[in-house]
mmCIF file of C-alpha atoms in Angstrom:
data_model
loop_
_atom_site.group_PDB
_atom_site.id
_atom_site.type_symbol
_atom_site.label_atom_id
_atom_site.label_comp_id
_atom_site.label_asym_id
_atom_site.label_seq_id
_atom_site.Cartn_x
_atom_site.Cartn_y
_atom_site.Cartn_z
ATOM 1 C CA MET A 1 -16.337 43.606 34.921
ATOM 2 C CA ARG A 2 -12.702 43.126 35.500
ATOM 3 C CA ARG A 3 -13.136 40.070 37.811
ATOM 4 C CA SER A 4 -15.347 38.757 35.152
ATOM 5 C CA ILE A 5 -12.732 39.091 31.580
ATOM 6 C CA LEU A 6 -9.870 37.592 34.774
ATOM 7 C CA THR A 7 -12.384 34.259 35.286
ATOM 8 C CA SER A 8 -12.858 34.291 31.605
ATOM 9 C CA PHE A 9 -9.763 34.191 30.882
ATOM 10 C CA SER A 10 -8.448 31.740 33.806
ATOM 11 C CA ILE A 11 -10.373 28.976 32.038
ATOM 12 C CA LEU A 12 -9.618 29.653 28.599
ATOM 13 C CA ALA A 13 -5.844 29.322 30.115
ATOM 14 C CA LEU A 14 -6.965 25.383 31.569
ATOM 15 C CA LEU A 15 -8.877 23.854 27.944
ATOM 16 C CA PRO A 16 -6.938 21.245 26.927
ATOM 17 C CA ALA A 17 -4.478 21.391 23.912
ATOM 18 C CA VAL A 18 -7.260 19.778 20.420
ATOM 19 C CA LEU A 19 -4.556 19.106 18.939
ATOM 20 C CA ALA A 20 -1.458 16.252 18.441
ATOM 21 C CA VAL A 21 1.739 16.420 21.022
ATOM 22 C CA GLY A 22 4.841 16.250 20.110
ATOM 23 C CA SER A 23 5.496 15.180 15.936
ATOM 24 C CA PRO A 24 7.670 12.270 14.880
ATOM 25 C CA THR A 25 10.444 10.918 14.821
ATOM 26 C CA GLY A 26 11.789 8.507 12.673
ATOM 27 C CA PHE A 27 9.622 7.193 9.122
ATOM 28 C CA ALA A 28 6.619 9.078 9.831
ATOM 29 C CA ALA A 29 8.145 11.894 10.107
ATOM 30 C CA GLY A 30 5.442 14.767 8.749
ATOM 31 C CA THR A 31 2.678 12.892 9.709
ATOM 32 C CA THR A 32 0.174 15.940 11.062
ATOM 33 C CA GLY A 33 -2.872 13.577 11.166
ATOM 34 C CA GLY A 34 -6.201 16.179 11.176
ATOM 35 C CA ALA A 35 -4.098 19.747 12.480
ATOM 36 C CA GLY A 36 -5.405 22.495 10.585
ATOM 37 C CA GLY A 37 -9.055 20.388 10.161
ATOM 38 C CA THR A 38 -11.955 21.245 12.626
ATOM 39 C CA THR A 39 -11.810 19.348 16.793
ATOM 40 C CA VAL A 40 -14.951 17.387 17.711
ATOM 41 C CA THR A 41 -15.499 15.535 20.541
ATOM 42 C CA PRO A 42 -18.269 12.566 19.752
ATOM 43 C CA THR A 43 -21.300 11.803 22.612
ATOM 44 C CA THR A 44 -21.351 8.092 20.621
ATOM 45 C CA THR A 45 -20.829 5.161 19.238
ATOM 46 C CA ALA A 46 -22.575 6.070 16.289
ATOM 47 C CA GLU A 47 -21.007 10.131 16.181
ATOM 48 C CA LEU A 48 -17.401 8.474 16.155
ATOM 49 C CA LEU A 49 -17.762 6.359 13.360
ATOM 50 C CA THR A 50 -19.040 9.229 10.786
ATOM 51 C CA TYR A 51 -15.890 11.357 12.527
ATOM 52 C CA LEU A 52 -13.290 8.196 11.858
ATOM 53 C CA SER A 53 -15.306 7.637 8.605
ATOM 54 C CA ASP A 54 -15.621 10.988 6.926
ATOM 55 C CA SER A 55 -13.653 12.935 3.959
ATOM 56 C CA ALA A 56 -13.491 16.468 6.632
ATOM 57 C CA ALA A 57 -9.666 16.762 8.729
ATOM 58 C CA ARG A 58 -10.259 16.694 11.616
ATOM 59 C CA THR A 59 -8.755 15.933 15.517
ATOM 60 C CA ILE A 60 -11.113 13.717 17.246
ATOM 61 C CA VAL A 61 -11.557 13.805 20.794
ATOM 62 C CA LEU A 62 -12.540 10.776 22.834
ATOM 63 C CA ASN A 63 -12.716 11.852 26.626
ATOM 64 C CA LYS A 64 -13.781 8.399 28.119
ATOM 65 C CA ILE A 65 -14.350 4.789 27.097
ATOM 66 C CA PHE A 66 -15.919 4.306 23.304
ATOM 67 C CA ASP A 67 -17.481 0.681 24.222
ATOM 68 C CA PHE A 68 -17.994 -1.162 20.751
ATOM 69 C CA THR A 69 -18.409 -4.596 22.426
ATOM 70 C CA ASN A 70 -22.086 -5.822 21.549
ATOM 71 C CA TYR A 71 -23.073 -2.946 19.166
ATOM 72 C CA TYR A 72 -22.351 -5.398 15.218
ATOM 73 C CA GLY A 73 -24.415 -8.027 17.465
ATOM 74 C CA THR A 74 -23.389 -11.842 18.187
ATOM 75 C CA SER A 75 -22.957 -15.196 15.968
ATOM 76 C CA SER A 76 -23.099 -18.530 16.487
ATOM 77 C CA GLY A 77 -20.972 -20.790 14.884
ATOM 78 C CA LYS A 78 -18.528 -23.718 15.134
ATOM 79 C CA VAL A 79 -15.620 -22.819 16.927
ATOM 80 C CA CYS A 80 -11.843 -25.108 18.397
ATOM 81 C CA SER A 81 -8.709 -25.380 20.578
ATOM 82 C CA PRO A 82 -5.709 -24.460 18.762
ATOM 83 C CA TRP A 83 -3.695 -24.949 22.036
ATOM 84 C CA THR A 84 -4.025 -27.014 25.231
ATOM 85 C CA CYS A 85 -2.442 -26.791 28.781
ATOM 86 C CA SER A 86 -2.905 -27.877 31.719
ATOM 87 C CA GLY A 87 -3.225 -25.694 34.685
ATOM 88 C CA PHE A 88 -4.757 -22.870 32.394
ATOM 89 C CA THR A 89 -7.110 -21.811 29.510
ATOM 90 C CA PRO A 90 -5.471 -20.702 25.846
ATOM 91 C CA GLN A 91 -7.828 -18.779 23.582
ATOM 92 C CA ARG A 92 -9.959 -20.310 21.345
ATOM 93 C CA ALA A 93 -11.169 -19.862 17.590
ATOM 94 C CA ILE A 94 -13.226 -18.957 15.328
ATOM 95 C CA ASP A 95 -14.074 -20.990 12.156
ATOM 96 C CA LEU A 96 -14.470 -18.489 9.568
ATOM 97 C CA ILE A 97 -12.136 -19.015 7.298
ATOM 98 C CA GLY A 98 -12.130 -22.714 7.832
ATOM 99 C CA TRP A 99 -9.387 -21.466 10.116
ATOM 100 C CA CYS A 100 -9.857 -24.490 12.187
ATOM 101 C CA ASP A 101 -7.645 -28.305 11.287
ATOM 102 C CA PRO A 102 -9.573 -31.417 11.322
ATOM 103 C CA SER A 103 -7.052 -32.385 14.260
ATOM 104 C CA TYR A 104 -7.985 -29.406 16.389
ATOM 105 C CA PRO A 105 -11.185 -30.056 19.014
ATOM 106 C CA THR A 106 -14.134 -28.903 17.915
ATOM 107 C CA GLY A 107 -17.491 -27.322 19.296
ATOM 108 C CA THR A 108 -20.029 -23.999 18.872
ATOM 109 C CA ALA A 109 -19.823 -21.075 20.510
ATOM 110 C CA THR A 110 -21.889 -17.524 19.997
ATOM 111 C CA TYR A 111 -19.028 -14.552 20.475
ATOM 112 C CA TYR A 112 -19.530 -10.795 19.698
ATOM 113 C CA ASN A 113 -19.079 -10.103 15.505
ATOM 114 C CA SER A 114 -16.996 -7.042 16.536
ATOM 115 C CA GLY A 115 -13.489 -7.222 15.189
ATOM 116 C CA THR A 116 -14.006 -10.990 13.599
ATOM 117 C CA HIS A 117 -14.027 -8.816 9.506
ATOM 118 C CA ASN A 118 -13.006 -6.021 8.317
ATOM 119 C CA TYR A 119 -16.186 -5.003 8.084
ATOM 120 C CA TYR A 120 -16.547 -5.037 11.568
ATOM 121 C CA ALA A 121 -14.052 -2.546 12.384
ATOM 122 C CA LEU A 122 -13.504 1.678 13.232
ATOM 123 C CA GLN A 123 -12.607 2.454 9.063
ATOM 124 C CA VAL A 124 -9.989 5.774 10.088
ATOM 125 C CA ALA A 125 -10.288 7.861 6.766
ATOM 126 C CA SER A 126 -7.488 10.325 6.316
ATOM 127 C CA ASN A 127 -6.350 13.072 7.567
ATOM 128 C CA LYS A 128 -6.980 12.486 10.897
ATOM 129 C CA THR A 129 -5.915 12.544 14.184
ATOM 130 C CA VAL A 130 -7.988 10.302 17.377
ATOM 131 C CA LEU A 131 -6.848 11.909 20.513
ATOM 132 C CA GLY A 132 -8.112 10.901 23.986
ATOM 133 C CA LYS A 133 -7.969 13.379 26.523
ATOM 134 C CA GLY A 134 -6.416 12.428 30.405
ATOM 135 C CA SER A 135 -6.022 8.907 30.645
ATOM 136 C CA SER A 136 -9.989 8.013 30.160
ATOM 137 C CA GLY A 137 -10.246 7.786 26.528
ATOM 138 C CA GLY A 138 -10.209 4.847 24.402
ATOM 139 C CA ILE A 139 -12.124 2.341 22.665
ATOM 140 C CA LYS A 140 -12.961 -1.060 23.413
ATOM 141 C CA GLY A 141 -14.530 -4.087 22.082
ATOM 142 C CA ILE A 142 -13.349 -3.329 17.876
ATOM 143 C CA GLY A 143 -9.856 -1.914 17.010
ATOM 144 C CA LEU A 144 -9.124 0.577 14.657
ATOM 145 C CA TYR A 145 -9.371 -0.135 10.512
ATOM 146 C CA ILE A 146 -6.681 2.187 8.751
ATOM 147 C CA GLY A 147 -6.714 1.408 4.851
ATOM 148 C CA GLY A 148 -5.732 2.500 1.854
ATOM 149 C CA ALA A 149 -5.308 6.570 3.956
ATOM 150 C CA THR A 150 -2.659 8.865 4.806
ATOM 151 C CA ASN A 151 -2.091 11.796 7.437
ATOM 152 C CA VAL A 152 -3.192 9.824 10.325
ATOM 153 C CA ILE A 153 -2.247 10.040 13.687
ATOM 154 C CA VAL A 154 -3.686 7.909 16.880
ATOM 155 C CA GLN A 155 -2.188 9.403 19.911
ATOM 156 C CA ASN A 156 -3.164 8.779 23.815
ATOM 157 C CA ILE A 157 -6.011 6.460 23.891
ATOM 158 C CA GLN A 158 -6.815 2.621 25.447
ATOM 159 C CA ILE A 159 -7.366 -0.230 22.117
ATOM 160 C CA THR A 160 -7.205 -3.004 21.796
ATOM 161 C CA ASP A 161 -5.869 -3.603 17.855
ATOM 162 C CA ILE A 162 -4.912 -1.198 15.153
ATOM 163 C CA ASN A 163 -4.818 -2.708 11.719
ATOM 164 C CA ILE A 164 -2.195 -0.224 8.546
ATOM 165 C CA ILE A 165 -3.243 -1.652 5.631
ATOM 166 C CA GLY A 166 -2.129 -0.363 2.321
ATOM 167 C CA SER A 167 -1.271 3.237 4.394
ATOM 168 C CA SER A 168 1.302 5.709 4.716
ATOM 169 C CA LYS A 169 2.002 8.620 6.748
ATOM 170 C CA VAL A 170 0.530 6.494 10.161
ATOM 171 C CA TRP A 171 1.766 7.757 13.834
ATOM 172 C CA ILE A 172 0.720 5.563 16.316
ATOM 173 C CA ASP A 173 1.917 6.884 19.485
ATOM 174 C CA HIS A 174 1.607 6.482 23.804
ATOM 175 C CA ASN A 175 -1.721 4.621 23.696
ATOM 176 C CA TYR A 176 -2.280 1.437 26.179
ATOM 177 C CA ILE A 177 -2.334 -1.737 23.587
ATOM 178 C CA ALA A 178 -3.975 -4.722 25.502
ATOM 179 C CA ARG A 179 -6.247 -7.493 25.743
ATOM 180 C CA ILE A 180 -7.154 -8.669 22.084
ATOM 181 C CA GLY A 181 -6.745 -12.200 20.440
ATOM 182 C CA ARG A 182 -4.491 -11.902 17.674
ATOM 183 C CA GLN A 183 -2.218 -8.951 16.645
ATOM 184 C CA PHE A 184 -1.963 -5.567 18.377
ATOM 185 C CA VAL A 185 -0.733 -4.126 15.153
ATOM 186 C CA VAL A 186 -0.898 -5.525 12.141
ATOM 187 C CA THR A 187 0.223 -4.891 8.632
ATOM 188 C CA GLY A 188 -1.664 -6.501 5.718
ATOM 189 C CA PHE A 189 0.453 -7.492 2.647
ATOM 190 C CA ASP A 190 -0.132 -4.060 1.264
ATOM 191 C CA PRO A 191 2.909 -1.212 2.022
ATOM 192 C CA ALA A 192 2.114 0.367 5.457
ATOM 193 C CA ALA A 193 4.432 3.429 4.387
ATOM 194 C CA SER A 194 6.117 5.901 6.774
ATOM 195 C CA VAL A 195 4.563 5.059 9.440
ATOM 196 C CA THR A 196 6.497 5.562 12.872
ATOM 197 C CA ILE A 197 4.837 3.101 16.164
ATOM 198 C CA SER A 198 6.506 5.051 19.803
ATOM 199 C CA ASN A 199 5.845 5.452 23.094
ATOM 200 C CA ASN A 200 3.293 3.041 23.644
ATOM 201 C CA LEU A 201 2.445 0.299 26.302
ATOM 202 C CA PHE A 202 1.633 -2.992 25.167
ATOM 203 C CA ASP A 203 0.448 -4.948 27.721
ATOM 204 C CA GLY A 204 0.125 -9.409 27.044
ATOM 205 C CA THR A 205 -1.334 -10.168 30.411
ATOM 206 C CA THR A 206 -4.233 -12.291 29.876
ATOM 207 C CA SER A 207 -5.940 -15.065 31.167
ATOM 208 C CA TRP A 208 -6.490 -16.762 27.628
ATOM 209 C CA SER A 209 -3.029 -17.337 26.255
ATOM 210 C CA ALA A 210 -1.782 -18.810 23.730
ATOM 211 C CA SER A 211 1.292 -20.161 24.837
ATOM 212 C CA CYS A 212 0.000 -21.137 28.463
ATOM 213 C CA ASN A 213 1.468 -18.640 30.839
ATOM 214 C CA ASN A 214 -0.845 -16.033 31.018
ATOM 215 C CA GLN A 215 1.293 -14.081 28.228
ATOM 216 C CA HIS A 216 -0.091 -12.806 24.742
ATOM 217 C CA TYR A 217 2.234 -14.112 22.027
ATOM 218 C CA TRP A 218 0.870 -11.838 19.413
ATOM 219 C CA VAL A 219 2.338 -8.619 19.885
ATOM 220 C CA MET A 220 2.767 -7.172 15.669
ATOM 221 C CA LEU A 221 2.621 -8.473 12.756
ATOM 222 C CA PHE A 222 4.326 -6.762 10.134
ATOM 223 C CA ALA A 223 3.468 -8.263 6.568
ATOM 224 C CA GLY A 224 3.017 -5.683 3.406
ATOM 225 C CA LYS A 225 5.296 -5.297 1.062
ATOM 226 C CA SER A 226 7.605 -2.447 0.837
ATOM 227 C CA ASP A 227 6.959 -1.538 4.639
ATOM 228 C CA THR A 228 9.118 1.297 6.311
ATOM 229 C CA ILE A 229 8.551 1.256 10.040
ATOM 230 C CA THR A 230 10.051 2.970 12.767
ATOM 231 C CA VAL A 231 9.442 1.590 15.743
ATOM 232 C CA ALA A 232 10.748 3.589 19.188
ATOM 233 C CA GLN A 233 10.256 3.645 22.813
ATOM 234 C CA ASN A 234 7.036 0.922 23.433
ATOM 235 C CA TYR A 235 7.639 -0.265 26.532
ATOM 236 C CA ILE A 236 6.081 -4.237 25.326
ATOM 237 C CA LYS A 237 6.021 -6.001 28.907
ATOM 238 C CA ASN A 238 4.813 -9.973 29.820
ATOM 239 C CA THR A 239 4.291 -10.935 26.143
ATOM 240 C CA SER A 240 5.473 -14.508 24.026
ATOM 241 C CA GLY A 241 6.337 -13.835 20.376
ATOM 242 C CA ARG A 242 6.463 -11.705 17.993
ATOM 243 C CA GLY A 243 7.073 -8.296 19.222
ATOM 244 C CA PRO A 244 7.239 -7.583 16.171
ATOM 245 C CA HIS A 245 7.050 -10.756 13.603
ATOM 246 C CA ILE A 246 8.880 -9.532 9.852
ATOM 247 C CA GLY A 247 8.176 -11.116 6.434
ATOM 248 C CA TYR A 248 7.342 -10.683 2.828
ATOM 249 C CA ASP A 249 8.089 -13.144 0.758
ATOM 250 C CA GLN A 250 7.339 -10.819 -2.912
ATOM 251 C CA GLY A 251 9.567 -7.854 -1.278
ATOM 252 C CA TYR A 252 11.525 -6.672 0.964
ATOM 253 C CA GLN A 253 10.493 -4.650 4.456
ATOM 254 C CA TYR A 254 12.464 -2.041 6.007
ATOM 255 C CA ILE A 255 12.389 -1.917 10.238
ATOM 256 C CA HIS A 256 13.956 0.232 12.485
ATOM 257 C CA LEU A 257 13.632 -1.192 16.180
ATOM 258 C CA VAL A 258 15.019 1.044 18.987
ATOM 259 C CA ASN A 259 15.148 2.219 22.352
ATOM 260 C CA ASN A 260 12.293 -0.100 23.164
ATOM 261 C CA TYR A 261 12.161 -1.840 26.069
ATOM 262 C CA TYR A 262 11.495 -5.111 26.562
ATOM 263 C CA GLU A 263 10.227 -6.290 30.282
ATOM 264 C CA ASN A 264 9.262 -10.350 30.833
ATOM 265 C CA VAL A 265 9.096 -12.432 27.506
ATOM 266 C CA GLN A 266 8.623 -16.266 28.290
ATOM 267 C CA GLY A 267 9.215 -16.149 24.498
ATOM 268 C CA HIS A 268 11.034 -15.177 22.100
ATOM 269 C CA ALA A 269 11.173 -10.799 21.229
ATOM 270 C CA ILE A 270 12.368 -10.572 17.912
ATOM 271 C CA ASP A 271 11.658 -12.886 14.573
ATOM 272 C CA ALA A 272 12.727 -11.432 10.984
ATOM 273 C CA GLY A 273 11.769 -13.506 8.642
ATOM 274 C CA ALA A 274 11.693 -13.698 4.463
ATOM 275 C CA GLY A 275 12.807 -10.402 2.659
ATOM 276 C CA THR A 276 13.401 -8.378 6.248
ATOM 277 C CA GLN A 277 15.741 -6.009 6.512
ATOM 278 C CA VAL A 278 15.961 -4.714 10.182
ATOM 279 C CA LEU A 279 18.408 -2.376 12.201
ATOM 280 C CA VAL A 280 18.148 -3.291 16.132
ATOM 281 C CA GLU A 281 19.937 -0.969 18.179
ATOM 282 C CA GLY A 282 19.985 0.347 21.444
ATOM 283 C CA ASN A 283 17.249 -2.283 22.727
ATOM 284 C CA TYR A 284 17.236 -3.482 26.442
ATOM 285 C CA PHE A 285 15.870 -7.314 26.540
ATOM 286 C CA ASN A 286 14.919 -7.410 30.570
ATOM 287 C CA LYS A 287 14.208 -11.716 31.220
ATOM 288 C CA VAL A 288 13.635 -12.592 28.279
ATOM 289 C CA THR A 289 14.082 -15.892 27.616
ATOM 290 C CA THR A 290 14.880 -15.588 23.622
ATOM 291 C CA ILE A 291 15.878 -12.366 22.196
ATOM 292 C CA ASP A 292 16.524 -13.181 18.760
ATOM 293 C CA THR A 293 14.819 -16.508 16.856
ATOM 294 C CA GLY A 294 17.914 -15.920 14.561
ATOM 295 C CA ASN A 295 15.176 -17.386 11.373
ATOM 296 C CA ALA A 296 18.141 -17.118 8.761
ATOM 297 C CA ASP A 297 14.982 -16.484 6.088
ATOM 298 C CA GLY A 298 15.434 -12.694 7.164
ATOM 299 C CA ALA A 299 18.621 -9.884 7.411
ATOM 300 C CA GLU A 300 19.486 -7.911 10.513
ATOM 301 C CA TYR A 301 21.420 -6.017 11.575
ATOM 302 C CA PHE A 302 22.039 -6.549 15.789
ATOM 303 C CA VAL A 303 24.255 -3.846 17.529
ATOM 304 C CA SER A 304 25.731 -6.659 20.056
ATOM 305 C CA THR A 305 28.623 -4.584 20.452
ATOM 306 C CA VAL A 306 30.435 -1.589 20.726
ATOM 307 C CA ASP A 307 32.447 -2.910 17.937
ATOM 308 C CA GLN A 308 29.436 -3.283 16.040
ATOM 309 C CA ALA A 309 28.205 0.176 16.532
ATOM 310 C CA GLY A 310 30.725 2.039 15.614
ATOM 311 C CA THR A 311 32.589 1.647 11.775
ATOM 312 C CA PRO A 312 30.548 -0.812 10.231
ATOM 313 C CA CYS A 313 27.148 1.458 11.030
ATOM 314 C CA SER A 314 29.577 4.670 10.209
ATOM 315 C CA SER A 315 30.865 3.823 6.732
ATOM 316 C CA THR A 316 27.763 2.989 5.604
ATOM 317 C CA ILE A 317 24.830 5.481 7.184
ATOM 318 C CA GLY A 318 27.332 8.090 8.383
ATOM 319 C CA ARG A 319 26.297 7.495 12.291
ATOM 320 C CA TYR A 320 27.456 5.062 15.293
ATOM 321 C CA CYS A 321 24.869 2.832 16.197
ATOM 322 C CA GLU A 322 23.387 2.476 19.729
ATOM 323 C CA TRP A 323 24.102 -1.413 20.888
ATOM 324 C CA ASN A 324 21.364 -3.557 22.769
ATOM 325 C CA LYS A 325 21.443 -4.270 26.027
ATOM 326 C CA ALA A 326 20.201 -7.358 27.847
ATOM 327 C CA ALA A 327 19.497 -8.525 31.725
ATOM 328 C CA GLY A 328 18.617 -12.107 33.040
ATOM 329 C CA SER A 329 17.948 -13.044 29.627
ATOM 330 C CA GLY A 330 18.815 -15.408 26.582
ATOM 331 C CA ALA A 331 21.900 -14.331 24.320
ATOM 332 C CA LEU A 332 21.899 -11.289 21.932
ATOM 333 C CA PRO A 333 22.276 -13.024 19.031
ATOM 334 C CA ASN A 334 24.947 -12.583 16.360
ATOM 335 C CA ARG A 335 23.739 -11.267 13.364
ATOM 336 C CA VAL A 336 25.552 -8.346 12.050
ATOM 337 C CA SER A 337 23.991 -8.589 7.808
ATOM 338 C CA THR A 338 26.125 -5.472 5.840
ATOM 339 C CA SER A 339 23.183 -5.899 3.481
ATOM 340 C CA VAL A 340 20.644 -4.445 6.397
ATOM 341 C CA MET A 341 23.167 -1.105 6.737
ATOM 342 C CA THR A 342 23.399 -1.219 2.489
ATOM 343 C CA ALA A 343 19.865 -1.125 2.402
ATOM 344 C CA LEU A 344 18.382 1.613 5.346
ATOM 345 C CA LYS A 345 21.354 4.736 4.267
ATOM 346 C CA ALA A 346 19.177 5.457 1.406
ATOM 347 C CA TYR A 347 15.894 5.799 4.151
ATOM 348 C CA SER A 348 17.269 9.534 6.109
ATOM 349 C CA PRO A 349 14.363 8.947 8.426
ATOM 350 C CA VAL A 350 17.524 6.018 9.743
ATOM 351 C CA LYS A 351 20.542 7.685 8.992
ATOM 352 C CA ASN A 352 19.611 11.139 10.858
ATOM 353 C CA TYR A 353 18.149 9.176 13.458
ATOM 354 C CA THR A 354 20.083 9.942 17.646
ATOM 355 C CA PRO A 355 18.654 6.437 19.489
ATOM 356 C CA LYS A 356 19.350 7.722 22.656
ATOM 357 C CA SER A 357 21.863 5.664 25.285
ATOM 358 C CA VAL A 358 21.059 2.088 26.214
ATOM 359 C CA ASN A 359 21.457 2.901 29.575
ATOM 360 C CA ASP A 360 18.895 5.342 29.469
ATOM 361 C CA VAL A 361 16.534 3.318 28.024
ATOM 362 C CA GLN A 362 14.295 1.681 31.124
ATOM 363 C CA ALA A 363 13.707 4.312 33.274
ATOM 364 C CA TYR A 364 12.512 6.611 30.271
ATOM 365 C CA VAL A 365 10.196 4.092 28.671
ATOM 366 C CA THR A 366 9.086 2.550 32.168
ATOM 367 C CA ALA A 367 8.892 6.597 32.801
ATOM 368 C CA ASN A 368 6.937 7.912 29.600
ATOM 369 C CA ALA A 369 5.193 4.977 27.581
ATOM 370 C CA GLY A 370 1.128 4.840 27.484
ATOM 371 C CA VAL A 371 -1.055 7.137 28.538
ATOM 372 C CA GLY A 372 -1.852 9.983 30.506
ATOM 373 C CA LYS A 373 1.868 11.251 29.171
ATOM 374 C CA VAL A 374 1.232 14.053 26.533
ATOM 375 C CA ASN A 375 -2.084 15.512 26.865
#
């Protein structure tokens, strides 16, 4: 009897946690996802669809790759080739909404419907945690659509893309995000409020590069009116643009880029356009051709020197900022718009944030970003 009790105790002690690990910093602080609800482990794609979209608070544990590539069947239609280059196979585009310019070479192709429309995405309702087990959990062939939802966590899964449309309290953490045709993460024109994107590995390695260099161009696109987003401690490698692109000409976006590690970016990292208020601090740019596009439509406070990290920050947001670092890269930009600091002093997730030393960013991020690091 004693042996049986001890054996049972040992098994229970080895059971993995069924809550997201840690808690978000930055704008998504306080997000709890499916905590307090039921925990489920789907076995089929149909079950996963139901668990994601129903009204129940849930922690959804993924212990394998769920393949939706052919779930919605195929279609045939017009495609075009917006990009041409020698020695590479650039991607082609589907002409679903008249996207193809008349000047582009065109043809026909059969393609999977998954991911070609919001209808063919995985709808995620409020109060959900999507949690990968070990490093084996994920979704293939389709992305997540977090639309009109609140209190959502996506942690420790492999996936192609995540769409955050008119949603709030969203934490995207410790995921491996790769192999997509357009944006890895995108917000629509409706606000994406109280969002933190942290500790993810964005891998742009591809054989169908639009920039003709085996690197993916579209990383993150923030286009929502009044977006409030923290992008922290992510590993962004082998990309060539939009890491992120930020811009909306009918409102302001408040973005904090902090302690990210960019490596081997043969294009640009940051592009801040109209309506942006962006603080860029404590990031490490290693082998980045163009760190910042210098888009005159956007407003940034890009901390390039120790002096810029001092009084201009402490006198507005009440703390020192952390300077950005570059190695084997283009020049650090001189973009120090004081309007950014004035705007961001109203936001406690920025004022109260404690960035890591930029000298620790490379080692920390490469060791901790992506799947299999939290369980």
